[in-house]
């Protein structure tokens, strides 16, 4: 399904494509997570408009090294990356995140078209229209879709070389086996000969990791709690955010940061067609963020038929940025 949204005047084409999952699918997925033995909520539900704003605030925190480190790698290496890619590119952004990152990519790679993909329609279209206005001549085709599911690229970009862009170490939110499945899905979307530019956070001192996910000013806590507000609006639930607290800890055996919402009291939540009981101290898992040594990640990517063409890291060996080619 496609509909046209008229942005400010610009030379490039603009068209919005709506592949939003049916509401019934969203309800079923959330309910399945909240009613299993170890309760969980998918991290993709962090990103309503408020969640997106809070994450932007997180990226500016002194404890959150990931964004500034990745941007430093962009400053050093994006021009080199652009020289090694073919002309007539289409950049496909998985998750319409920090506009600062994509602006640098668009400025340096100078693609013919840009396809941002995100599940939050309001946030997606706001960013896409702003970029369309600021990059005259660039064709912009936002697709509202769940990036963890198959979606279609707009027909207008079929003749361009696809360059998928997935920064910020969001790949770490997937379990390793699910990350392989996601990468295979990206491979099917872009096809052999396409590229994937990907940020990956590296294993390091647990104190550095835990501080990045539990900052002193409480912004990450607000971001985590906002997922409950999003579910209240989406499911007509009645989570009381004051009755939960943010928990973040590094699981050294698994190699990942784990985030939870912990119930402060024994309570009952109203959900569609049922009640959910939570015990005092009970945890709802909201996010894993896996960290990888470079050789671990290249082996994982190879399982999805991606070959590492280039790997860049910072002076501290804290973060990796990969250029992967679809075989």
CSV table of N, CA and C in Angstrom, one decimal, residues 60-151:
chain,number,residue,atom,x,y,z
A,60,UNK,N,23.9,11.7,23.5
A,60,UNK,CA,24.7,12.9,23.8
A,60,UNK,C,25.3,12.8,25.3
A,61,UNK,N,24.9,11.7,26.0
A,61,UNK,CA,25.4,11.6,27.3
A,61,UNK,C,26.9,11.3,27.4
A,62,UNK,N,27.6,11.7,28.4
A,62,UNK,CA,29.1,11.5,28.5
A,62,UNK,C,29.4,10.0,28.6
A,63,UNK,N,28.5,9.2,29.3
A,63,UNK,CA,28.7,7.8,29.5
A,63,UNK,C,28.5,7.0,28.2
A,64,UNK,N,27.7,7.5,27.3
A,64,UNK,CA,27.3,6.7,26.1
A,64,UNK,C,28.3,7.0,25.0
A,65,UNK,N,29.4,6.2,25.0
A,65,UNK,CA,30.5,6.4,24.1
A,65,UNK,C,30.2,6.0,22.6
A,66,UNK,N,29.1,5.2,22.4
A,66,UNK,CA,28.9,4.5,21.1
A,66,UNK,C,28.7,5.5,20.0
A,67,UNK,N,27.9,6.5,20.2
A,67,UNK,CA,27.6,7.4,19.1
A,67,UNK,C,28.8,8.3,18.7
A,68,UNK,N,29.4,8.9,19.7
A,68,UNK,CA,30.6,9.8,19.3
A,68,UNK,C,31.7,8.9,18.8
A,69,UNK,N,31.9,7.7,19.2
A,69,UNK,CA,33.0,6.9,18.7
A,69,UNK,C,32.7,6.5,17.2
A,70,UNK,N,31.4,6.1,17.0
A,70,UNK,CA,31.1,5.7,15.6
A,70,UNK,C,31.2,7.0,14.7
A,71,UNK,N,30.7,8.1,15.1
A,71,UNK,CA,30.9,9.3,14.3
A,71,UNK,C,32.3,9.7,14.0
A,72,UNK,N,33.2,9.4,15.0
A,72,UNK,CA,34.6,9.6,14.8
A,72,UNK,C,35.1,8.7,13.7
A,73,UNK,N,34.7,7.5,13.6
A,73,UNK,CA,35.0,6.6,12.5
A,73,UNK,C,34.5,7.1,11.2
A,74,UNK,N,33.3,7.6,11.2
A,74,UNK,CA,32.8,8.2,10.0
A,74,UNK,C,33.7,9.3,9.5
A,75,UNK,N,34.1,10.2,10.4
A,75,UNK,CA,35.0,11.3,10.0
A,75,UNK,C,36.3,10.8,9.3
A,76,UNK,N,36.8,9.7,9.9
A,76,UNK,CA,38.1,9.2,9.4
A,76,UNK,C,37.9,8.4,8.1
A,77,UNK,N,36.8,7.7,7.9
A,77,UNK,CA,36.8,6.6,6.9
A,77,UNK,C,35.7,6.7,5.9
A,78,UNK,N,34.7,7.5,6.1
A,78,UNK,CA,33.5,7.5,5.1
A,78,UNK,C,34.0,7.9,3.7
A,79,UNK,N,34.9,8.8,3.6
A,79,UNK,CA,35.4,9.2,2.2
A,79,UNK,C,36.0,8.0,1.5
A,80,UNK,N,36.8,7.3,2.3
A,80,UNK,CA,37.4,6.1,1.7
A,80,UNK,C,36.4,5.0,1.3
A,81,UNK,N,35.4,4.8,2.2
A,81,UNK,CA,34.3,3.9,1.9
A,81,UNK,C,33.6,4.3,0.6
A,82,UNK,N,33.3,5.6,0.5
A,82,UNK,CA,32.6,6.1,-0.7
A,82,UNK,C,33.4,5.8,-2.0
A,83,UNK,N,34.7,6.0,-1.9
A,83,UNK,CA,35.5,5.8,-3.1
A,83,UNK,C,35.5,4.3,-3.6
A,84,UNK,N,35.2,3.4,-2.6
A,84,UNK,CA,35.3,2.0,-3.0
A,84,UNK,C,33.9,1.4,-3.3
A,85,UNK,N,32.8,2.3,-3.3
A,85,UNK,CA,31.5,1.8,-3.7
A,85,UNK,C,31.2,2.3,-5.2
A,86,UNK,N,30.4,1.6,-5.8
A,86,UNK,CA,30.0,2.0,-7.2
A,86,UNK,C,29.1,3.3,-7.2
A,87,UNK,N,28.9,3.9,-8.4
A,87,UNK,CA,28.0,5.0,-8.5
A,87,UNK,C,26.5,4.5,-8.5
A,88,UNK,N,25.6,5.5,-8.6
A,88,UNK,CA,24.2,5.1,-8.6
A,88,UNK,C,23.7,4.3,-7.4
A,89,UNK,N,23.9,4.8,-6.3
A,89,UNK,CA,23.6,4.1,-5.0
A,89,UNK,C,22.2,4.4,-4.5
A,90,UNK,N,21.7,3.5,-3.8
A,90,UNK,CA,20.5,3.7,-3.0
A,90,UNK,C,20.8,3.3,-1.5
A,91,UNK,N,20.8,4.3,-0.6
A,91,UNK,CA,21.0,4.0,0.8
A,91,UNK,C,19.7,3.6,1.5
A,92,UNK,N,19.7,2.4,2.1
A,92,UNK,CA,18.6,1.9,2.8
A,92,UNK,C,18.9,1.9,4.3
A,93,UNK,N,18.3,2.8,5.1
A,93,UNK,CA,18.6,2.9,6.5
A,93,UNK,C,17.6,2.0,7.3
A,94,UNK,N,18.1,1.0,8.0
A,94,UNK,CA,17.3,0.1,8.9
A,94,UNK,C,17.1,0.8,10.2
A,95,UNK,N,15.9,1.3,10.4
A,95,UNK,CA,15.7,2.1,11.7
A,95,UNK,C,16.0,3.5,11.4
A,96,UNK,N,15.1,4.4,11.4
A,96,UNK,CA,15.3,5.8,11.1
A,96,UNK,C,15.8,6.5,12.4
A,97,UNK,N,17.1,6.4,12.6
A,97,UNK,CA,17.7,6.8,13.9
A,97,UNK,C,18.2,8.2,13.9
A,98,UNK,N,19.5,8.4,14.4
A,98,UNK,CA,20.1,9.7,14.5
A,98,UNK,C,20.2,10.3,13.1
A,99,UNK,N,19.6,11.5,12.9
A,99,UNK,CA,19.7,12.2,11.6
A,99,UNK,C,21.2,12.6,11.4
A,100,UNK,N,21.9,12.8,12.5
A,100,UNK,CA,23.3,13.2,12.3
A,100,UNK,C,24.1,12.2,11.5
A,101,UNK,N,23.9,10.9,11.8
A,101,UNK,CA,24.7,9.9,11.2
A,101,UNK,C,24.3,9.8,9.7
A,102,UNK,N,23.0,9.7,9.4
A,102,UNK,CA,22.6,9.5,8.0
A,102,UNK,C,22.9,10.8,7.2
A,103,UNK,N,22.9,12.0,7.8
A,103,UNK,CA,23.3,13.1,7.0
A,103,UNK,C,24.8,13.0,6.6
A,104,UNK,N,25.6,12.5,7.4
A,104,UNK,CA,27.0,12.4,7.0
A,104,UNK,C,27.2,11.3,5.9
A,105,UNK,N,26.4,10.3,6.0
A,105,UNK,CA,26.4,9.2,5.0
A,105,UNK,C,25.9,9.8,3.6
A,106,UNK,N,24.8,10.5,3.7
A,106,UNK,CA,24.3,11.1,2.4
A,106,UNK,C,25.2,12.1,1.8
A,107,UNK,N,25.8,12.9,2.7
A,107,UNK,CA,26.7,13.9,2.2
A,107,UNK,C,28.0,13.3,1.5
A,108,UNK,N,28.4,12.2,2.0
A,108,UNK,CA,29.7,11.6,1.5
A,108,UNK,C,29.4,10.6,0.4
A,109,UNK,N,28.4,9.7,0.5
A,109,UNK,CA,28.2,8.7,-0.5
A,109,UNK,C,27.4,9.3,-1.7
A,110,UNK,N,26.7,10.4,-1.5
A,110,UNK,CA,25.9,11.1,-2.5
A,110,UNK,C,25.1,10.1,-3.4
A,111,UNK,N,24.2,9.4,-2.7
A,111,UNK,CA,23.4,8.4,-3.4
A,111,UNK,C,22.3,9.1,-4.3
A,112,UNK,N,21.7,8.3,-5.2
A,112,UNK,CA,20.6,8.8,-6.0
A,112,UNK,C,19.3,8.8,-5.2
A,113,UNK,N,19.2,7.8,-4.3
A,113,UNK,CA,17.9,7.6,-3.5
A,113,UNK,C,18.3,7.2,-2.1
A,114,UNK,N,17.3,7.5,-1.2
A,114,UNK,CA,17.4,7.2,0.2
A,114,UNK,C,16.1,6.6,0.6
A,115,UNK,N,16.2,5.4,1.3
A,115,UNK,CA,15.0,4.6,1.7
A,115,UNK,C,15.2,4.4,3.2
A,116,UNK,N,14.6,5.3,4.1
A,116,UNK,CA,14.6,5.0,5.5
A,116,UNK,C,13.4,4.0,5.9
A,117,UNK,N,13.7,3.1,6.8
A,117,UNK,CA,12.7,2.1,7.1
A,117,UNK,C,12.6,2.1,8.6
A,118,UNK,N,11.3,2.3,9.1
A,118,UNK,CA,11.1,2.4,10.6
A,118,UNK,C,9.7,2.0,10.9
A,119,UNK,N,9.4,1.5,12.1
A,119,UNK,CA,8.1,1.1,12.5
A,119,UNK,C,7.2,2.3,13.0
A,120,UNK,N,7.9,3.4,13.4
A,120,UNK,CA,7.2,4.5,13.9
A,120,UNK,C,7.0,5.5,12.8
A,121,UNK,N,5.7,5.6,12.3
A,121,UNK,CA,5.4,6.3,11.1
A,121,UNK,C,5.7,7.8,11.3
A,122,UNK,N,5.3,8.4,12.5
A,122,UNK,CA,5.4,9.8,12.7
A,122,UNK,C,6.9,10.2,12.7
A,123,UNK,N,7.7,9.5,13.4
A,123,UNK,CA,9.1,9.8,13.5
A,123,UNK,C,9.8,9.6,12.1
A,124,UNK,N,9.4,8.5,11.5
A,124,UNK,CA,10.0,8.2,10.1
A,124,UNK,C,9.7,9.4,9.1
A,125,UNK,N,8.4,9.8,9.0
A,125,UNK,CA,8.1,10.8,8.0
A,125,UNK,C,8.6,12.2,8.4
A,126,UNK,N,8.7,12.5,9.7
A,126,UNK,CA,9.3,13.8,10.1
A,126,UNK,C,10.7,13.9,9.7
A,127,UNK,N,11.5,12.8,9.9
A,127,UNK,CA,12.9,12.8,9.5
A,127,UNK,C,13.1,12.8,8.0
A,128,UNK,N,12.2,12.0,7.3
A,128,UNK,CA,12.4,11.8,5.9
A,128,UNK,C,12.1,13.1,5.2
A,129,UNK,N,11.0,13.8,5.6
A,129,UNK,CA,10.7,15.1,4.9
A,129,UNK,C,11.8,16.1,5.2
A,130,UNK,N,12.3,16.2,6.4
A,130,UNK,CA,13.4,17.1,6.7
A,130,UNK,C,14.6,16.8,5.8
A,131,UNK,N,15.0,15.6,5.6
A,131,UNK,CA,16.1,15.2,4.8
A,131,UNK,C,15.9,15.5,3.3
A,132,UNK,N,14.6,15.3,2.9
A,132,UNK,CA,14.3,15.6,1.5
A,132,UNK,C,14.4,17.1,1.2
A,133,UNK,N,14.0,17.9,2.2
A,133,UNK,CA,14.1,19.3,2.0
A,133,UNK,C,15.6,19.8,2.0
A,134,UNK,N,16.4,19.1,2.8
A,134,UNK,CA,17.8,19.5,2.9
A,134,UNK,C,18.8,19.0,1.9
A,135,UNK,N,18.3,17.9,1.2
A,135,UNK,CA,19.1,17.3,0.1
A,135,UNK,C,18.4,17.4,-1.2
A,136,UNK,N,18.2,18.6,-1.8
A,136,UNK,CA,17.5,18.7,-3.1
A,136,UNK,C,18.1,17.9,-4.1
A,137,UNK,N,17.3,17.2,-4.9
A,137,UNK,CA,17.8,16.3,-5.9
A,137,UNK,C,17.8,14.8,-5.5
A,138,UNK,N,17.8,14.6,-4.1
A,138,UNK,CA,17.8,13.2,-3.6
A,138,UNK,C,16.3,12.7,-3.6
A,139,UNK,N,16.1,11.5,-4.2
A,139,UNK,CA,14.8,10.8,-4.1
A,139,UNK,C,14.7,10.2,-2.8
A,140,UNK,N,13.6,10.4,-2.1
A,140,UNK,CA,13.4,9.9,-0.7
A,140,UNK,C,12.1,9.1,-0.7
A,141,UNK,N,12.3,7.8,-0.3
A,141,UNK,CA,11.1,6.9,-0.2
A,141,UNK,C,11.0,6.2,1.1
A,142,UNK,N,10.5,6.9,2.1
A,142,UNK,CA,10.3,6.2,3.4
A,142,UNK,C,9.4,5.0,3.4
A,143,UNK,N,9.8,4.0,4.1
A,143,UNK,CA,8.9,2.8,4.2
A,143,UNK,C,8.6,2.5,5.7
A,144,UNK,N,7.3,2.6,6.0
A,144,UNK,CA,6.9,2.3,7.4
A,144,UNK,C,6.8,0.8,7.5
A,145,UNK,N,7.7,0.1,8.2
A,145,UNK,CA,7.7,-1.4,8.3
A,145,UNK,C,8.5,-1.8,9.5
A,146,UNK,N,8.3,-3.0,9.9
A,146,UNK,CA,9.0,-3.7,10.9
A,146,UNK,C,10.3,-4.3,10.3
A,147,UNK,N,11.5,-3.7,10.7
A,147,UNK,CA,12.7,-4.2,10.0
A,147,UNK,C,13.1,-5.6,10.3
A,148,UNK,N,12.4,-6.2,11.3
A,148,UNK,CA,12.7,-7.6,11.7
A,148,UNK,C,11.9,-8.5,10.8
A,149,UNK,N,11.0,-8.0,9.9
A,149,UNK,CA,10.2,-8.8,9.0
A,149,UNK,C,10.6,-8.4,7.6
A,150,UNK,N,10.2,-9.3,6.6
A,150,UNK,CA,10.4,-9.0,5.2
A,150,UNK,C,9.6,-7.7,4.8
A,151,UNK,N,10.2,-6.8,4.1
A,151,UNK,CA,9.5,-5.7,3.5
A,151,UNK,C,10.1,-5.5,2.1
